mmCIF file of C-alpha atoms in Angstrom:
data_model
loop_
_atom_site.group_PDB
_atom_site.id
_atom_site.type_symbol
_atom_site.label_atom_id
_atom_site.label_comp_id
_atom_site.label_asym_id
_atom_site.label_seq_id
_atom_site.Cartn_x
_atom_site.Cartn_y
_atom_site.Cartn_z
ATOM 1 C CA MET A 1 0.000 0.000 0.000
ATOM 2 C CA SER A 2 1.444 3.329 -1.036
ATOM 3 C CA ASN A 3 1.813 6.137 1.477
ATOM 4 C CA ARG A 4 0.409 9.434 0.286
ATOM 5 C CA ALA A 5 2.669 12.449 0.760
ATOM 6 C CA TYR A 6 1.408 16.014 1.034
ATOM 7 C CA SER A 7 3.008 19.330 0.191
ATOM 8 C CA ILE A 8 5.015 20.914 2.990
ATOM 9 C CA ALA A 9 5.795 24.089 1.004
ATOM 10 C CA SER A 10 5.096 25.382 -2.495
ATOM 11 C CA PHE A 11 5.949 28.244 -4.841
ATOM 12 C CA ASP A 12 4.046 29.667 -7.811
ATOM 13 C CA THR A 13 6.598 29.964 -10.635
ATOM 14 C CA VAL A 14 4.211 32.060 -12.845
ATOM 15 C CA TYR A 15 5.851 30.574 -15.943
ATOM 16 C CA SER A 16 5.125 26.867 -16.505
ATOM 17 C CA ALA A 17 7.513 24.742 -14.393
ATOM 18 C CA ASP A 18 9.216 21.725 -15.959
ATOM 19 C CA SER A 19 12.476 20.966 -14.124
ATOM 20 C CA THR A 20 13.698 20.703 -10.515
ATOM 21 C CA GLU A 21 17.330 19.980 -9.634
ATOM 22 C CA PHE A 22 19.011 19.947 -6.199
ATOM 23 C CA CYS A 23 22.701 20.845 -5.964
ATOM 24 C CA PRO A 24 24.699 17.669 -5.165
ATOM 25 C CA PHE A 25 27.607 19.378 -3.361
ATOM 26 C CA SER A 26 27.427 19.254 0.426
ATOM 27 C CA ASP A 27 28.271 22.935 1.001
ATOM 28 C CA HIS A 28 25.474 24.037 -1.391
ATOM 29 C CA ALA A 29 23.067 21.092 -0.947
ATOM 30 C CA GLN A 30 20.373 23.414 0.388
ATOM 31 C CA TYR A 31 20.055 24.994 -3.063
ATOM 32 C CA LEU A 32 17.323 23.961 -5.487
ATOM 33 C CA ALA A 33 17.026 25.122 -9.097
ATOM 34 C CA VAL A 34 13.584 25.226 -10.740
ATOM 35 C CA GLY A 35 13.360 25.759 -14.498
ATOM 36 C CA THR A 36 10.394 27.223 -16.377
ATOM 37 C CA TYR A 37 9.021 27.588 -19.889
ATOM 38 C CA GLN A 38 6.613 30.195 -21.224
ATOM 39 C CA LEU A 39 5.319 30.517 -24.780
ATOM 40 C CA THR A 40 4.687 34.263 -25.213
ATOM 41 C CA ASP A 41 2.623 36.241 -27.723
ATOM 42 C CA GLU A 42 5.777 38.057 -28.831
ATOM 43 C CA GLN A 43 7.123 36.992 -32.219
ATOM 44 C CA GLN A 44 10.513 36.941 -33.908
ATOM 45 C CA ASP A 45 10.708 35.937 -37.581
ATOM 46 C CA LYS A 46 7.035 34.923 -37.315
ATOM 47 C CA VAL A 47 7.836 32.439 -34.530
ATOM 48 C CA ARG A 48 6.409 32.928 -31.034
ATOM 49 C CA ILE A 49 9.142 33.579 -28.491
ATOM 50 C CA ARG A 50 9.594 31.138 -25.605
ATOM 51 C CA LYS A 51 10.969 32.677 -22.416
ATOM 52 C CA GLY A 52 12.371 30.989 -19.340
ATOM 53 C CA LYS A 53 13.344 31.707 -15.776
ATOM 54 C CA THR A 54 15.411 29.552 -13.455
ATOM 55 C CA TYR A 55 14.657 30.137 -9.795
ATOM 56 C CA ILE A 56 17.279 29.340 -7.155
ATOM 57 C CA PHE A 57 15.916 28.534 -3.694
ATOM 58 C CA ASP A 58 17.515 27.828 -0.331
ATOM 59 C CA VAL A 59 15.095 25.159 0.915
ATOM 60 C CA THR A 60 16.202 25.641 4.529
ATOM 61 C CA LYS A 61 14.485 29.060 4.381
ATOM 62 C CA PRO A 62 10.999 30.218 3.358
ATOM 63 C CA LEU A 63 10.470 29.604 -0.366
ATOM 64 C CA ILE A 64 11.509 32.981 -1.710
ATOM 65 C CA PRO A 65 13.883 32.852 -4.704
ATOM 66 C CA GLN A 66 17.456 33.726 -3.759
ATOM 67 C CA GLN A 67 18.160 34.385 -7.432
ATOM 68 C CA VAL A 68 16.313 34.428 -10.774
ATOM 69 C CA ILE A 69 18.204 33.644 -14.001
ATOM 70 C CA GLU A 70 16.530 34.669 -17.266
ATOM 71 C CA THR A 71 17.185 32.682 -20.469
ATOM 72 C CA PRO A 72 15.111 31.386 -23.349
ATOM 73 C CA ALA A 73 12.641 28.719 -22.163
ATOM 74 C CA VAL A 74 14.281 25.982 -20.082
ATOM 75 C CA LEU A 75 13.720 22.390 -21.268
ATOM 76 C CA ASP A 76 16.127 20.603 -18.918
ATOM 77 C CA MET A 77 18.780 21.238 -16.279
ATOM 78 C CA LYS A 78 21.388 19.135 -14.527
ATOM 79 C CA TRP A 79 24.097 19.917 -11.968
ATOM 80 C CA SER A 80 27.521 18.561 -12.805
ATOM 81 C CA HIS A 81 28.862 16.200 -10.121
ATOM 82 C CA ALA A 82 32.415 17.376 -10.901
ATOM 83 C CA LEU A 83 33.705 20.934 -10.810
ATOM 84 C CA VAL A 84 33.539 22.873 -14.078
ATOM 85 C CA ASN A 85 36.270 25.503 -14.383
ATOM 86 C CA GLY A 86 36.787 25.063 -10.650
ATOM 87 C CA LYS A 87 33.145 25.787 -9.831
ATOM 88 C CA GLN A 88 30.086 23.834 -8.742
ATOM 89 C CA ALA A 89 28.014 24.219 -11.886
ATOM 90 C CA LEU A 90 24.480 23.943 -13.239
ATOM 91 C CA GLY A 91 23.927 23.137 -16.915
ATOM 92 C CA ILE A 92 20.773 24.454 -18.625
ATOM 93 C CA VAL A 93 19.470 23.754 -22.134
ATOM 94 C CA ASP A 94 16.943 25.993 -23.829
ATOM 95 C CA SER A 95 14.335 26.414 -26.545
ATOM 96 C CA ILE A 96 16.695 27.932 -29.134
ATOM 97 C CA GLY A 97 19.354 25.211 -28.873
ATOM 98 C CA GLY A 98 21.467 26.972 -26.258
ATOM 99 C CA PHE A 99 23.599 25.348 -23.549
ATOM 100 C CA HIS A 100 24.381 27.470 -20.487
ATOM 101 C CA ILE A 101 26.674 26.801 -17.529
ATOM 102 C CA TYR A 102 26.267 28.762 -14.289
ATOM 103 C CA GLY A 103 28.736 28.293 -11.439
ATOM 104 C CA PHE A 104 28.572 29.193 -7.760
ATOM 105 C CA ASP A 105 30.530 32.258 -6.710
ATOM 106 C CA ASP A 106 29.971 32.059 -2.951
ATOM 107 C CA GLN A 107 26.141 31.836 -2.728
ATOM 108 C CA THR A 108 25.324 33.233 -6.190
ATOM 109 C CA LEU A 109 25.301 31.500 -9.565
ATOM 110 C CA LYS A 110 27.192 33.406 -12.247
ATOM 111 C CA PRO A 111 27.636 32.651 -15.975
ATOM 112 C CA VAL A 112 30.579 30.353 -16.743
ATOM 113 C CA ASP A 113 29.917 29.436 -20.388
ATOM 114 C CA HIS A 114 27.266 29.640 -23.088
ATOM 115 C CA MET A 115 27.237 28.087 -26.543
ATOM 116 C CA GLN A 116 24.819 26.929 -29.203
ATOM 117 C CA ALA A 117 24.420 23.159 -29.172
ATOM 118 C CA THR A 118 22.676 23.664 -32.516
ATOM 119 C CA GLU A 119 23.088 26.593 -34.893
ATOM 120 C CA ASP A 120 19.433 26.385 -35.988
ATOM 121 C CA ALA A 121 17.525 28.445 -33.420
ATOM 122 C CA THR A 122 14.243 26.737 -34.384
ATOM 123 C CA VAL A 123 15.602 23.471 -32.942
ATOM 124 C CA LEU A 124 14.872 22.979 -29.244
ATOM 125 C CA CYS A 125 17.466 21.424 -26.968
ATOM 126 C CA LEU A 126 15.296 18.936 -25.055
ATOM 127 C CA SER A 127 17.646 17.288 -22.544
ATOM 128 C CA LEU A 128 21.194 17.143 -21.252
ATOM 129 C CA ASP A 129 23.317 14.844 -19.116
ATOM 130 C CA TRP A 130 26.842 15.145 -17.722
ATOM 131 C CA ALA A 131 29.289 12.252 -18.076
ATOM 132 C CA SER A 132 30.850 13.103 -14.713
ATOM 133 C CA ARG A 133 28.333 11.538 -12.293
ATOM 134 C CA LEU A 134 30.879 8.786 -11.504
ATOM 135 C CA ASN A 135 33.731 9.449 -13.944
ATOM 136 C CA LYS A 136 34.849 12.813 -12.579
ATOM 137 C CA GLY A 137 37.536 13.087 -15.271
ATOM 138 C CA ASP A 138 35.026 13.123 -18.150
ATOM 139 C CA PRO A 139 33.611 16.663 -18.538
ATOM 140 C CA ARG A 140 31.500 15.948 -21.635
ATOM 141 C CA VAL A 141 27.800 16.676 -21.967
ATOM 142 C CA VAL A 142 25.236 14.918 -24.152
ATOM 143 C CA THR A 143 22.247 16.854 -25.495
ATOM 144 C CA SER A 144 19.175 15.708 -27.416
ATOM 145 C CA HIS A 145 17.144 17.823 -29.807
ATOM 146 C CA SER A 146 13.720 18.331 -31.332
ATOM 147 C CA ASN A 147 15.067 17.397 -34.798
ATOM 148 C CA GLY A 148 16.123 13.969 -33.505
ATOM 149 C CA HIS A 149 19.822 14.795 -33.321
ATOM 150 C CA ILE A 150 22.165 13.773 -30.509
ATOM 151 C CA ASN A 151 25.168 15.985 -29.706
ATOM 152 C CA ILE A 152 28.263 15.496 -27.581
ATOM 153 C CA LEU A 153 29.642 18.748 -26.146
ATOM 154 C CA ALA A 154 33.216 18.925 -24.880
ATOM 155 C CA PRO A 155 35.316 21.691 -23.297
ATOM 156 C CA THR A 156 38.181 23.482 -25.019
ATOM 157 C CA GLU A 157 40.352 26.339 -23.767
ATOM 158 C CA SER A 158 37.761 28.787 -25.108
ATOM 159 C CA GLY A 159 34.689 26.948 -23.773
ATOM 160 C CA TYR A 160 32.394 24.068 -24.700
ATOM 161 C CA VAL A 161 32.029 23.130 -28.385
ATOM 162 C CA VAL A 162 30.090 20.497 -30.330
ATOM 163 C CA GLU A 163 32.482 17.540 -30.463
ATOM 164 C CA SER A 164 30.145 15.301 -32.461
ATOM 165 C CA GLU A 165 26.573 15.357 -33.773
ATOM 166 C CA TRP A 166 24.474 12.711 -35.465
ATOM 167 C CA GLU A 167 20.892 11.974 -36.422
ATOM 168 C CA GLY A 168 19.758 9.614 -33.713
ATOM 169 C CA HIS A 169 16.023 9.555 -34.365
ATOM 170 C CA ASP A 170 13.439 10.583 -36.949
ATOM 171 C CA LEU A 171 11.301 12.475 -34.425
ATOM 172 C CA GLU A 172 11.924 14.522 -31.260
ATOM 173 C CA ALA A 173 14.738 13.005 -29.201
ATOM 174 C CA TRP A 174 13.206 13.646 -25.786
ATOM 175 C CA ILE A 175 16.132 12.263 -23.820
ATOM 176 C CA ALA A 176 19.785 11.282 -23.980
ATOM 177 C CA ALA A 177 21.841 10.045 -21.037
ATOM 178 C CA PHE A 178 25.284 8.634 -20.304
ATOM 179 C CA ASP A 179 25.957 5.201 -18.918
ATOM 180 C CA TYR A 180 27.647 6.521 -15.785
ATOM 181 C CA TRP A 181 29.760 3.371 -15.472
ATOM 182 C CA ASN A 182 31.032 3.487 -19.068
ATOM 183 C CA THR A 183 30.817 6.968 -20.542
ATOM 184 C CA HIS A 184 31.696 5.741 -24.026
ATOM 185 C CA LEU A 185 28.048 4.635 -24.046
ATOM 186 C CA ILE A 186 24.961 6.799 -24.157
ATOM 187 C CA TYR A 187 21.279 5.971 -24.408
ATOM 188 C CA SER A 188 18.567 7.913 -26.209
ATOM 189 C CA GLY A 189 14.802 7.846 -26.521
ATOM 190 C CA ALA A 190 12.433 9.648 -28.844
ATOM 191 C CA ASP A 191 8.895 10.254 -30.027
ATOM 192 C CA ASP A 192 9.402 7.490 -32.607
ATOM 193 C CA GLY A 193 9.077 4.988 -29.730
ATOM 194 C CA LEU A 194 12.668 3.829 -30.167
ATOM 195 C CA PHE A 195 15.149 3.347 -27.344
ATOM 196 C CA LYS A 196 18.736 3.175 -28.572
ATOM 197 C CA GLY A 197 22.253 2.687 -27.262
ATOM 198 C CA TRP A 198 25.224 4.443 -28.871
ATOM 199 C CA ASP A 199 28.996 4.191 -28.850
ATOM 200 C CA THR A 200 30.097 7.827 -28.691
ATOM 201 C CA ARG A 201 33.430 7.009 -30.346
ATOM 202 C CA THR A 202 31.771 5.919 -33.575
ATOM 203 C CA GLN A 203 28.228 7.351 -33.232
ATOM 204 C CA THR A 204 26.910 3.899 -34.112
ATOM 205 C CA PRO A 205 24.035 2.101 -32.376
ATOM 206 C CA THR A 206 24.854 -0.690 -29.944
ATOM 207 C CA PHE A 207 21.177 -1.767 -29.834
ATOM 208 C CA VAL A 208 17.722 -0.584 -30.903
ATOM 209 C CA TYR A 209 14.692 -1.550 -28.805
ATOM 210 C CA LYS A 210 11.377 -1.142 -30.637
ATOM 211 C CA ARG A 211 8.767 -2.446 -28.237
ATOM 212 C CA HIS A 212 7.748 0.685 -26.378
ATOM 213 C CA MET A 213 4.131 1.420 -27.194
ATOM 214 C CA MET A 214 4.734 5.187 -27.282
ATOM 215 C CA GLY A 215 7.526 7.761 -27.194
ATOM 216 C CA VAL A 216 10.505 7.186 -24.896
ATOM 217 C CA THR A 217 10.904 10.199 -22.624
ATOM 218 C CA THR A 218 13.405 9.519 -19.845
ATOM 219 C CA MET A 219 16.198 7.276 -18.632
ATOM 220 C CA GLN A 220 18.883 7.224 -15.983
ATOM 221 C CA SER A 221 21.789 4.913 -15.256
ATOM 222 C CA ASN A 222 21.818 3.782 -11.619
ATOM 223 C CA PRO A 223 24.887 5.465 -10.042
ATOM 224 C CA HIS A 224 24.985 2.809 -7.291
ATOM 225 C CA ARG A 225 24.570 -0.387 -9.342
ATOM 226 C CA GLU A 226 26.591 -1.060 -12.448
ATOM 227 C CA HIS A 227 24.576 -2.403 -15.414
ATOM 228 C CA GLN A 228 21.239 -1.133 -14.060
ATOM 229 C CA LEU A 229 19.217 1.333 -16.111
ATOM 230 C CA ALA A 230 15.659 2.651 -15.776
ATOM 231 C CA THR A 231 13.681 4.065 -18.707
ATOM 232 C CA GLY A 232 10.246 5.632 -18.978
ATOM 233 C CA SER A 233 7.748 6.328 -21.702
ATOM 234 C CA TYR A 234 4.458 8.013 -22.508
ATOM 235 C CA ASP A 235 3.070 4.452 -22.233
ATOM 236 C CA GLU A 236 2.945 4.923 -18.405
ATOM 237 C CA THR A 237 5.484 2.133 -17.866
ATOM 238 C CA ILE A 238 8.907 2.132 -16.191
ATOM 239 C CA TYR A 239 11.351 -0.381 -17.644
ATOM 240 C CA PHE A 240 14.280 -1.827 -15.658
ATOM 241 C CA TRP A 241 17.255 -3.063 -17.676
ATOM 242 C CA ASP A 242 20.448 -5.038 -17.239
ATOM 243 C CA THR A 243 22.696 -3.266 -19.749
ATOM 244 C CA ARG A 244 24.618 -6.481 -20.412
ATOM 245 C CA SER A 245 21.522 -7.905 -22.117
ATOM 246 C CA MET A 246 19.303 -5.371 -23.858
ATOM 247 C CA ARG A 247 17.023 -7.793 -25.716
ATOM 248 C CA ALA A 248 14.293 -7.326 -23.131
ATOM 249 C CA PRO A 249 13.858 -5.525 -19.788
ATOM 250 C CA VAL A 250 14.436 -7.367 -16.509
ATOM 251 C CA ASN A 251 11.032 -6.138 -15.370
ATOM 252 C CA THR A 252 8.467 -3.422 -15.965
ATOM 253 C CA PHE A 253 6.206 -1.436 -13.662
ATOM 254 C CA GLN A 254 2.954 0.193 -14.696
ATOM 255 C CA THR A 255 2.508 3.482 -12.842
ATOM 256 C CA PRO A 256 -0.977 4.620 -11.769
ATOM 257 C CA GLY A 257 -1.673 6.499 -15.008
ATOM 258 C CA GLY A 258 0.249 9.395 -16.525
ATOM 259 C CA GLY A 259 3.187 9.111 -18.880
ATOM 260 C CA ILE A 260 6.652 9.101 -17.323
ATOM 261 C CA TRP A 261 8.655 12.313 -17.873
ATOM 262 C CA ARG A 262 11.623 12.098 -15.469
ATOM 263 C CA LEU A 263 13.243 9.292 -13.496
ATOM 264 C CA LYS A 264 15.804 9.915 -10.745
ATOM 265 C CA TRP A 265 17.662 7.314 -8.718
ATOM 266 C CA HIS A 266 18.084 8.190 -5.048
ATOM 267 C CA PRO A 267 21.394 9.927 -4.143
ATOM 268 C CA THR A 268 22.438 7.243 -1.641
ATOM 269 C CA ARG A 269 20.005 4.304 -1.953
ATOM 270 C CA ALA A 270 20.493 1.882 -4.837
ATOM 271 C CA ASP A 271 16.945 0.509 -4.557
ATOM 272 C CA ARG A 272 14.884 3.742 -4.658
ATOM 273 C CA LEU A 273 13.622 5.564 -7.763
ATOM 274 C CA LEU A 274 11.612 8.774 -8.182
ATOM 275 C CA SER A 275 9.222 9.292 -11.089
ATOM 276 C CA ALA A 276 7.616 12.501 -12.353
ATOM 277 C CA SER A 277 4.554 10.931 -13.953
ATOM 278 C CA MET A 278 2.845 13.779 -15.787
ATOM 279 C CA HIS A 279 -0.975 13.519 -15.372
ATOM 280 C CA ALA A 280 -0.730 11.099 -12.439
ATOM 281 C CA GLY A 281 1.629 12.969 -10.078
ATOM 282 C CA ALA A 282 4.974 11.882 -8.654
ATOM 283 C CA PHE A 283 5.883 8.505 -7.181
ATOM 284 C CA VAL A 284 8.638 6.815 -5.206
ATOM 285 C CA LEU A 285 9.372 3.194 -6.105
ATOM 286 C CA ASP A 286 11.422 0.733 -4.071
ATOM 287 C CA LEU A 287 13.049 -2.233 -5.818
ATOM 288 C CA MET A 288 12.533 -5.365 -3.761
ATOM 289 C CA ASN A 289 15.090 -7.711 -5.349
ATOM 290 C CA ASP A 290 17.406 -8.400 -8.297
ATOM 291 C CA GLN A 291 14.358 -9.143 -10.476
ATOM 292 C CA CYS A 292 13.369 -5.472 -10.010
ATOM 293 C CA GLU A 293 10.009 -6.266 -8.465
ATOM 294 C CA VAL A 294 8.630 -2.938 -7.303
ATOM 295 C CA ASN A 295 6.858 -1.610 -4.234
ATOM 296 C CA LEU A 296 5.144 1.734 -4.799
ATOM 297 C CA SER A 297 6.153 3.331 -1.488
ATOM 298 C CA THR A 298 5.009 6.961 -1.810
ATOM 299 C CA SER A 299 2.490 8.794 -4.005
ATOM 300 C CA PHE A 300 2.398 12.583 -4.291
ATOM 301 C CA LEU A 301 -0.894 13.656 -5.872
ATOM 302 C CA ASP A 302 -1.085 17.391 -5.087
ATOM 303 C CA HIS A 303 -0.132 18.467 -8.627
ATOM 304 C CA THR A 304 -3.194 19.511 -10.629
ATOM 305 C CA SER A 305 -1.325 19.535 -13.941
ATOM 306 C CA MET A 306 1.465 17.666 -15.745
ATOM 307 C CA ALA A 307 4.273 16.761 -13.312
ATOM 308 C CA TYR A 308 7.374 17.188 -15.469
ATOM 309 C CA GLY A 309 10.145 17.726 -12.921
ATOM 310 C CA ALA A 310 11.216 15.886 -9.762
ATOM 311 C CA ASP A 311 14.449 15.482 -7.830
ATOM 312 C CA TRP A 312 15.900 14.279 -4.548
ATOM 313 C CA SER A 313 17.646 16.445 -1.994
ATOM 314 C CA TYR A 314 21.277 15.499 -1.328
ATOM 315 C CA ALA A 315 21.030 16.887 2.225
ATOM 316 C CA ASP A 316 17.771 15.314 3.434
ATOM 317 C CA PRO A 317 17.331 11.716 2.180
ATOM 318 C CA ASP A 318 13.516 11.922 2.132
ATOM 319 C CA LEU A 319 13.018 15.427 0.713
ATOM 320 C CA VAL A 320 11.700 15.736 -2.839
ATOM 321 C CA ALA A 321 11.001 18.772 -5.030
ATOM 322 C CA SER A 322 8.565 18.298 -7.898
ATOM 323 C CA CYS A 323 6.947 20.737 -10.280
ATOM 324 C CA SER A 324 4.061 20.857 -12.718
ATOM 325 C CA PHE A 325 3.451 22.726 -15.918
ATOM 326 C CA TYR A 326 0.097 24.400 -16.509
ATOM 327 C CA ASP A 327 -0.532 25.166 -12.833
ATOM 328 C CA HIS A 328 3.069 26.523 -12.673
ATOM 329 C CA ILE A 329 3.891 25.299 -9.208
ATOM 330 C CA MET A 330 6.777 23.671 -7.348
ATOM 331 C CA HIS A 331 6.120 21.556 -4.260
ATOM 332 C CA LEU A 332 8.402 20.224 -1.542
ATOM 333 C CA TRP A 333 7.342 16.933 0.087
ATOM 334 C CA LYS A 334 8.733 13.972 1.988
ATOM 335 C CA ALA A 335 8.943 10.385 0.789
ATOM 336 C CA ALA A 336 8.146 7.613 3.257
ATOM 337 C CA ALA A 337 11.399 6.433 4.867
#
């Protein structure tokens, strides 16, 4: 039986909220970034302009933004787990193909780098992932795009550049993510329903899985268990994989409605997974055994719109921040221990 969690604090982001990310570094672990997306009535070259704000909160204090960063609309954000240019850094991707890095200068995030992951400003940058979750010596970033392309970004003396780019999918590539245990490998998923593995050295597929019923939207390598990967789809199902055998998932779990938009493994627990499940809310799943049988341990149902963002605190093992789109709200809540 799932425990139901309730909001302990919330913030109206005004713009539609789609991403929440806690800082993983212990001396800034109280900081939470919330990304937003707003389609405006303003036009440029007959295209409506999308604007974004990233709010930075100190969750140990009342929920008043400590800082607001303005960019084009934010589609995804991730903190690097290794220093970037000597700074604890947040990566942001936006609606005109931009990649931004902001680094902490004391308690304030300041620009470190900005580049175009795609030169075509009509192409949205839909997701990013850092290679450095476990491999602190690999500073590369993978991005996925609305034209189906996958890009690898790498640093040079003058900043990040596109190291490689290839057409990964025929439709929107909603997600791309590194295998944290072997960063020569990345995974991607798209609106074409395909889930693919890639060798970044050759940009060639290592497998193609075609059995998702709908678009593949999210995935994350388990940073605590080598060879374990979770993926999610609009088909409302979470898939658990052993990356040594990608012919079929080890197990699947049907969430209580709502497509899956983001999956996040717990910062310290290998058996706990967080899902932002769009129409249905947000859920915490506990894996019971090596066969990936699942106990739905916590349900958070206070969102009245699409829950797109969710993340774990690195300071409080039970604290979660999740956000939803059309009701433009971010909630803090506690998972059952």
